[in-house]
């Protein structure tokens, strides 16, 4: 069973202390641990929300450390990708699994699968008996949809909240050309010209000579 899905930062930010991670998104898919215990029953909804946030932050910090170690061991920095190059960024993403022991932060052992895309981390927490290959495929699909539809890539690979995707400005409409002046109507040459009813109108009558 999948417990939660997280999006967080995996690179240092000026607003955070060293080794910390900023949680951008968290979605739970399972009941809380020990939901029926007397301790959690006494907590207010706000306190429960804070407790869930603390657990997610613990997972994000552990994944951030794993991403940093993986990138240092590989010896190559992540590829700088721009909006529209999500497939390239996902292909170059580092990946791994972190084992979360019981009590840190969940009451049971868990497995955290992660993908490091530039400065962003996408983490899927599931139970250890789950099929990890299937879970990795699900995580890659989720990451691809997030990158494509939320426009999370930008110059420097910063998170979406620091470098939002801006739609290019549309050029102003070109002014319509002024209509050309119409030439004045001239009478037709010949003996006469037809009226609107199809009859022939006689031409100018000349005075008889004396």
PDB file of C-alpha atoms in Angstrom:
ATOM      1  CA  UNK A   1       0.000   0.000   0.000  1.00  0.00           C
ATOM      2  CA  UNK A   2       1.228   3.494  -0.827  1.00  0.00           C
ATOM      3  CA  UNK A   3       1.327   5.757   2.211  1.00  0.00           C
ATOM      4  CA  UNK A   4       2.120   9.188   0.737  1.00  0.00           C
ATOM      5  CA  UNK A   5       3.508  11.128  -2.218  1.00  0.00           C
ATOM      6  CA  UNK A   6       5.835  14.096  -1.655  1.00  0.00           C
ATOM      7  CA  UNK A   7       7.352  16.883  -3.754  1.00  0.00           C
ATOM      8  CA  UNK A   8      10.189  18.746  -2.050  1.00  0.00           C
ATOM      9  CA  UNK A   9      13.512  20.429  -2.692  1.00  0.00           C
ATOM     10  CA  UNK A  10      16.803  18.538  -2.728  1.00  0.00           C
ATOM     11  CA  UNK A  11      19.216  21.460  -3.204  1.00  0.00           C
ATOM     12  CA  UNK A  12      20.275  24.159  -0.722  1.00  0.00           C
ATOM     13  CA  UNK A  13      18.022  27.219  -0.492  1.00  0.00           C
ATOM     14  CA  UNK A  14      18.993  30.529   1.052  1.00  0.00           C
ATOM     15  CA  UNK A  15      15.853  30.586   3.201  1.00  0.00           C
ATOM     16  CA  UNK A  16      16.604  27.184   4.783  1.00  0.00           C
ATOM     17  CA  UNK A  17      19.329  25.864   7.016  1.00  0.00           C
ATOM     18  CA  UNK A  18      21.943  23.442   5.687  1.00  0.00           C
ATOM     19  CA  UNK A  19      20.559  19.946   5.194  1.00  0.00           C
ATOM     20  CA  UNK A  20      16.925  21.065   5.369  1.00  0.00           C
ATOM     21  CA  UNK A  21      14.315  20.616   2.642  1.00  0.00           C
ATOM     22  CA  UNK A  22      11.247  22.618   1.703  1.00  0.00           C
ATOM     23  CA  UNK A  23       8.066  20.590   1.368  1.00  0.00           C
ATOM     24  CA  UNK A  24       6.105  21.716  -1.694  1.00  0.00           C
ATOM     25  CA  UNK A  25       3.356  19.090  -1.799  1.00  0.00           C
ATOM     26  CA  UNK A  26       2.168  16.199   0.365  1.00  0.00           C
ATOM     27  CA  UNK A  27      -0.684  13.768  -0.245  1.00  0.00           C
ATOM     28  CA  UNK A  28      -1.579  10.927   2.127  1.00  0.00           C
ATOM     29  CA  UNK A  29      -3.208   7.742   0.804  1.00  0.00           C
ATOM     30  CA  UNK A  30      -3.562   5.729   4.031  1.00  0.00           C
ATOM     31  CA  UNK A  31      -4.929   6.279   7.549  1.00  0.00           C
ATOM     32  CA  UNK A  32      -2.607   7.779  10.102  1.00  0.00           C
ATOM     33  CA  UNK A  33      -0.513   5.485  12.255  1.00  0.00           C
ATOM     34  CA  UNK A  34      -2.184   4.739  15.532  1.00  0.00           C
ATOM     35  CA  UNK A  35      -5.261   6.753  14.660  1.00  0.00           C
ATOM     36  CA  UNK A  36      -7.279   5.040  17.393  1.00  0.00           C
ATOM     37  CA  UNK A  37      -4.747   5.596  20.164  1.00  0.00           C
ATOM     38  CA  UNK A  38      -5.713   7.772  23.092  1.00  0.00           C
ATOM     39  CA  UNK A  39      -2.847  10.161  22.371  1.00  0.00           C
ATOM     40  CA  UNK A  40      -4.086  11.015  18.868  1.00  0.00           C
ATOM     41  CA  UNK A  41      -7.696  11.190  19.966  1.00  0.00           C
ATOM     42  CA  UNK A  42      -6.800  14.040  22.260  1.00  0.00           C
ATOM     43  CA  UNK A  43      -5.180  16.051  19.458  1.00  0.00           C
ATOM     44  CA  UNK A  44      -7.095  18.737  17.634  1.00  0.00           C
ATOM     45  CA  UNK A  45      -7.376  18.657  13.808  1.00  0.00           C
ATOM     46  CA  UNK A  46      -4.736  21.385  13.567  1.00  0.00           C
ATOM     47  CA  UNK A  47      -2.344  19.419  15.779  1.00  0.00           C
ATOM     48  CA  UNK A  48      -2.884  16.318  13.661  1.00  0.00           C
ATOM     49  CA  UNK A  49      -2.123  18.330  10.541  1.00  0.00           C
ATOM     50  CA  UNK A  50       1.112  19.583  12.085  1.00  0.00           C
ATOM     51  CA  UNK A  51       2.051  16.038  13.086  1.00  0.00           C
ATOM     52  CA  UNK A  52       1.542  14.826   9.504  1.00  0.00           C
ATOM     53  CA  UNK A  53       3.663  17.722   8.264  1.00  0.00           C
ATOM     54  CA  UNK A  54       6.483  16.819  10.663  1.00  0.00           C
ATOM     55  CA  UNK A  55       6.496  13.210   9.431  1.00  0.00           C
ATOM     56  CA  UNK A  56       6.610  14.349   5.820  1.00  0.00           C
ATOM     57  CA  UNK A  57       9.459  16.746   6.613  1.00  0.00           C
ATOM     58  CA  UNK A  58      11.473  13.897   8.166  1.00  0.00           C
ATOM     59  CA  UNK A  59      11.059  11.840   4.986  1.00  0.00           C
ATOM     60  CA  UNK A  60      12.034  14.815   2.807  1.00  0.00           C
ATOM     61  CA  UNK A  61      15.235  15.409   4.790  1.00  0.00           C
ATOM     62  CA  UNK A  62      16.286  11.774   4.541  1.00  0.00           C
ATOM     63  CA  UNK A  63      15.622  11.714   0.806  1.00  0.00           C
ATOM     64  CA  UNK A  64      17.544  14.971   0.339  1.00  0.00           C
ATOM     65  CA  UNK A  65      20.590  13.397   2.011  1.00  0.00           C
ATOM     66  CA  UNK A  66      20.293  10.313  -0.218  1.00  0.00           C
ATOM     67  CA  UNK A  67      20.057  12.469  -3.366  1.00  0.00           C
ATOM     68  CA  UNK A  68      23.138  14.487  -2.364  1.00  0.00           C
ATOM     69  CA  UNK A  69      25.179  11.331  -1.709  1.00  0.00           C
ATOM     70  CA  UNK A  70      24.056   9.782  -4.993  1.00  0.00           C
ATOM     71  CA  UNK A  71      25.023  12.856  -7.015  1.00  0.00           C
ATOM     72  CA  UNK A  72      28.377  13.176  -5.279  1.00  0.00           C
ATOM     73  CA  UNK A  73      29.130   9.508  -5.976  1.00  0.00           C
ATOM     74  CA  UNK A  74      28.204   9.835  -9.656  1.00  0.00           C
ATOM     75  CA  UNK A  75      30.433  12.881 -10.090  1.00  0.00           C
ATOM     76  CA  UNK A  76      28.192  14.620 -12.600  1.00  0.00           C
ATOM     77  CA  UNK A  77      25.764  17.495 -11.988  1.00  0.00           C
ATOM     78  CA  UNK A  78      22.135  17.276 -13.139  1.00  0.00           C
ATOM     79  CA  UNK A  79      21.345  18.405 -16.664  1.00  0.00           C
ATOM     80  CA  UNK A  80      19.899  21.898 -16.922  1.00  0.00           C
ATOM     81  CA  UNK A  81      16.536  21.512 -18.653  1.00  0.00           C
ATOM     82  CA  UNK A  82      14.005  24.158 -19.639  1.00  0.00           C
ATOM     83  CA  UNK A  83      10.220  23.994 -19.989  1.00  0.00           C
ATOM     84  CA  UNK A  84       9.456  21.674 -22.870  1.00  0.00           C
ATOM     85  CA  UNK A  85      12.420  19.396 -22.084  1.00  0.00           C
ATOM     86  CA  UNK A  86      10.691  17.348 -19.373  1.00  0.00           C
ATOM     87  CA  UNK A  87      11.574  14.052 -21.066  1.00  0.00           C
ATOM     88  CA  UNK A  88      15.278  14.938 -21.017  1.00  0.00           C
ATOM     89  CA  UNK A  89      15.163  15.968 -17.356  1.00  0.00           C
ATOM     90  CA  UNK A  90      13.329  12.782 -16.372  1.00  0.00           C
ATOM     91  CA  UNK A  91      15.762  10.617 -18.319  1.00  0.00           C
ATOM     92  CA  UNK A  92      18.707  12.203 -16.500  1.00  0.00           C
ATOM     93  CA  UNK A  93      17.026  12.052 -13.065  1.00  0.00           C
ATOM     94  CA  UNK A  94      18.813  10.193 -10.300  1.00  0.00           C
ATOM     95  CA  UNK A  95      16.802   7.579  -8.411  1.00  0.00           C
ATOM     96  CA  UNK A  96      17.033   5.372  -5.368  1.00  0.00           C
ATOM     97  CA  UNK A  97      15.324   3.818  -2.360  1.00  0.00           C
ATOM     98  CA  UNK A  98      15.560   4.872   1.287  1.00  0.00           C
ATOM     99  CA  UNK A  99      14.554   2.472   4.033  1.00  0.00           C
ATOM    100  CA  UNK A 100      12.560   4.180   6.783  1.00  0.00           C
ATOM    101  CA  UNK A 101      12.925   2.209   9.979  1.00  0.00           C
ATOM    102  CA  UNK A 102      10.065   1.813  12.437  1.00  0.00           C
ATOM    103  CA  UNK A 103       9.610   4.931  14.530  1.00  0.00           C
ATOM    104  CA  UNK A 104      11.444   7.234  12.073  1.00  0.00           C
ATOM    105  CA  UNK A 105       8.924   8.624  11.358  1.00  0.00           C
ATOM    106  CA  UNK A 106       6.229   5.930  10.889  1.00  0.00           C
ATOM    107  CA  UNK A 107       5.327   3.232  13.382  1.00  0.00           C
ATOM    108  CA  UNK A 108       6.276   0.505  10.862  1.00  0.00           C
ATOM    109  CA  UNK A 109       9.109  -0.012   8.396  1.00  0.00           C
ATOM    110  CA  UNK A 110       8.561   1.795   5.092  1.00  0.00           C
ATOM    111  CA  UNK A 111      10.342   2.194   1.763  1.00  0.00           C
ATOM    112  CA  UNK A 112      10.744   5.641   0.181  1.00  0.00           C
ATOM    113  CA  UNK A 113      11.370   5.598  -3.578  1.00  0.00           C
ATOM    114  CA  UNK A 114      12.699   8.889  -4.902  1.00  0.00           C
ATOM    115  CA  UNK A 115      13.554  10.688  -8.129  1.00  0.00           C
ATOM    116  CA  UNK A 116      15.849  13.720  -8.131  1.00  0.00           C
ATOM    117  CA  UNK A 117      15.025  16.062 -11.018  1.00  0.00           C
ATOM    118  CA  UNK A 118      17.337  19.097 -10.888  1.00  0.00           C
ATOM    119  CA  UNK A 119      16.518  20.764  -7.548  1.00  0.00           C
ATOM    120  CA  UNK A 120      13.251  18.856  -7.004  1.00  0.00           C
ATOM    121  CA  UNK A 121      12.641  15.533  -5.292  1.00  0.00           C
ATOM    122  CA  UNK A 122       9.622  13.306  -5.969  1.00  0.00           C
ATOM    123  CA  UNK A 123       9.126  10.651  -3.284  1.00  0.00           C
ATOM    124  CA  UNK A 124       6.663   7.783  -3.003  1.00  0.00           C
ATOM    125  CA  UNK A 125       6.426   6.118   0.420  1.00  0.00           C
ATOM    126  CA  UNK A 126       5.055   2.578   0.401  1.00  0.00           C
ATOM    127  CA  UNK A 127       5.132  -0.542   2.539  1.00  0.00           C
ATOM    128  CA  UNK A 128       8.275  -2.672   2.224  1.00  0.00           C
ATOM    129  CA  UNK A 129       6.484  -5.742   0.781  1.00  0.00           C
ATOM    130  CA  UNK A 130       5.243  -3.773  -2.256  1.00  0.00           C
ATOM    131  CA  UNK A 131       6.649  -4.432  -5.725  1.00  0.00           C
ATOM    132  CA  UNK A 132       9.382  -1.797  -5.984  1.00  0.00           C
ATOM    133  CA  UNK A 133       9.655  -2.046  -9.781  1.00  0.00           C
ATOM    134  CA  UNK A 134       5.951  -1.352 -10.144  1.00  0.00           C
ATOM    135  CA  UNK A 135       6.185   1.459  -7.600  1.00  0.00           C
ATOM    136  CA  UNK A 136       9.087   3.034  -9.504  1.00  0.00           C
ATOM    137  CA  UNK A 137       7.081   2.998 -12.737  1.00  0.00           C
ATOM    138  CA  UNK A 138       4.183   4.677 -10.937  1.00  0.00           C
ATOM    139  CA  UNK A 139       6.521   7.299  -9.492  1.00  0.00           C
ATOM    140  CA  UNK A 140       7.995   8.077 -12.908  1.00  0.00           C
ATOM    141  CA  UNK A 141       4.517   8.518 -14.392  1.00  0.00           C
ATOM    142  CA  UNK A 142       3.502  10.847 -11.571  1.00  0.00           C
ATOM    143  CA  UNK A 143       6.699  12.850 -11.963  1.00  0.00           C
ATOM    144  CA  UNK A 144       6.263  13.177 -15.714  1.00  0.00           C
ATOM    145  CA  UNK A 145       2.701  14.463 -15.343  1.00  0.00           C
ATOM    146  CA  UNK A 146       3.779  16.950 -12.671  1.00  0.00           C
ATOM    147  CA  UNK A 147       6.619  18.298 -14.811  1.00  0.00           C
ATOM    148  CA  UNK A 148       4.465  18.618 -17.921  1.00  0.00           C
ATOM    149  CA  UNK A 149       1.256  20.031 -16.455  1.00  0.00           C
ATOM    150  CA  UNK A 150       2.618  22.125 -13.571  1.00  0.00           C
ATOM    151  CA  UNK A 151       5.570  23.575 -15.531  1.00  0.00           C
ATOM    152  CA  UNK A 152       7.985  22.884 -12.689  1.00  0.00           C
ATOM    153  CA  UNK A 153      11.162  23.268 -14.747  1.00  0.00           C
ATOM    154  CA  UNK A 154      12.867  26.618 -15.236  1.00  0.00           C
ATOM    155  CA  UNK A 155      16.227  28.313 -15.744  1.00  0.00           C
ATOM    156  CA  UNK A 156      18.615  26.927 -13.154  1.00  0.00           C
ATOM    157  CA  UNK A 157      16.248  24.099 -12.226  1.00  0.00           C
ATOM    158  CA  UNK A 158      14.686  25.965  -9.291  1.00  0.00           C
ATOM    159  CA  UNK A 159      11.358  25.020  -7.752  1.00  0.00           C
ATOM    160  CA  UNK A 160       8.193  26.312  -9.299  1.00  0.00           C
ATOM    161  CA  UNK A 161       7.520  28.824  -6.541  1.00  0.00           C
ATOM    162  CA  UNK A 162      10.869  30.544  -7.115  1.00  0.00           C
ATOM    163  CA  UNK A 163      10.871  30.475 -10.913  1.00  0.00           C
ATOM    164  CA  UNK A 164       7.286  30.399 -12.143  1.00  0.00           C
ATOM    165  CA  UNK A 165       6.497  29.573 -15.717  1.00  0.00           C
ATOM    166  CA  UNK A 166       5.455  32.751 -17.521  1.00  0.00           C
ATOM    167  CA  UNK A 167       3.368  32.717 -20.635  1.00  0.00           C
ATOM    168  CA  UNK A 168       4.956  34.821 -23.384  1.00  0.00           C
ATOM    169  CA  UNK A 169       3.225  38.117 -24.031  1.00  0.00           C
ATOM    170  CA  UNK A 170       1.031  38.222 -27.091  1.00  0.00           C
ATOM    171  CA  UNK A 171       1.919  40.918 -29.675  1.00  0.00           C
ATOM    172  CA  UNK A 172      -0.623  43.725 -30.045  1.00  0.00           C
ATOM    173  CA  UNK A 173      -2.983  43.369 -33.014  1.00  0.00           C
ATOM    174  CA  UNK A 174      -1.868  45.224 -36.113  1.00  0.00           C
ATOM    175  CA  UNK A 175      -4.047  48.212 -37.073  1.00  0.00           C
ATOM    176  CA  UNK A 176      -6.468  47.680 -39.914  1.00  0.00           C
ATOM    177  CA  UNK A 177      -5.654  49.657 -43.068  1.00  0.00           C
ATOM    178  CA  UNK A 178      -7.895  52.611 -43.909  1.00  0.00           C
ATOM    179  CA  UNK A 179     -10.326  51.992 -46.812  1.00  0.00           C
ATOM    180  CA  UNK A 180      -9.242  53.402 -50.166  1.00  0.00           C
ATOM    181  CA  UNK A 181     -11.333  56.295 -51.561  1.00  0.00           C
ATOM    182  CA  UNK A 182     -13.753  55.251 -54.280  1.00  0.00           C
ATOM    183  CA  UNK A 183     -13.497  57.080 -57.660  1.00  0.00           C
ATOM    184  CA  UNK A 184     -16.569  59.123 -58.734  1.00  0.00           C
ATOM    185  CA  UNK A 185     -19.019  57.429 -61.071  1.00  0.00           C
ATOM    186  CA  UNK A 186     -18.819  58.464 -64.703  1.00  0.00           C
ATOM    187  CA  UNK A 187     -21.661  58.195 -67.251  1.00  0.00           C
ATOM    188  CA  UNK A 188     -21.186  55.509 -69.834  1.00  0.00           C
ATOM    189  CA  UNK A 189     -20.156  56.604 -73.333  1.00  0.00           C
ATOM    190  CA  UNK A 190     -22.486  56.023 -76.305  1.00  0.00           C
ATOM    191  CA  UNK A 191     -25.948  56.977 -77.192  1.00  0.00           C
ATOM    192  CA  UNK A 192     -27.334  56.327 -73.790  1.00  0.00           C
ATOM    193  CA  UNK A 193     -27.066  54.305 -70.557  1.00  0.00           C
ATOM    194  CA  UNK A 194     -29.407  51.831 -69.025  1.00  0.00           C
ATOM    195  CA  UNK A 195     -31.497  52.746 -66.005  1.00  0.00           C
ATOM    196  CA  UNK A 196     -32.064  50.504 -63.012  1.00  0.00           C
ATOM    197  CA  UNK A 197     -35.138  49.002 -64.741  1.00  0.00           C
ATOM    198  CA  UNK A 198     -33.239  47.970 -67.866  1.00  0.00           C
ATOM    199  CA  UNK A 199     -34.586  50.795 -70.056  1.00  0.00           C
ATOM    200  CA  UNK A 200     -32.336  52.825 -72.300  1.00  0.00           C
ATOM    201  CA  UNK A 201     -32.084  56.457 -71.296  1.00  0.00           C
ATOM    202  CA  UNK A 202     -31.450  58.776 -74.198  1.00  0.00           C
ATOM    203  CA  UNK A 203     -28.273  60.735 -74.323  1.00  0.00           C
ATOM    204  CA  UNK A 204     -28.057  64.540 -74.389  1.00  0.00           C
ATOM    205  CA  UNK A 205     -30.355  66.076 -77.072  1.00  0.00           C
ATOM    206  CA  UNK A 206     -28.660  68.553 -79.425  1.00  0.00           C
ATOM    207  CA  UNK A 207     -30.489  71.709 -80.459  1.00  0.00           C
ATOM    208  CA  UNK A 208     -31.416  71.830 -84.173  1.00  0.00           C
ATOM    209  CA  UNK A 209     -29.262  74.119 -86.272  1.00  0.00           C
ATOM    210  CA  UNK A 210     -30.933  77.114 -87.901  1.00  0.00           C
TER     211      UNK A 210
END
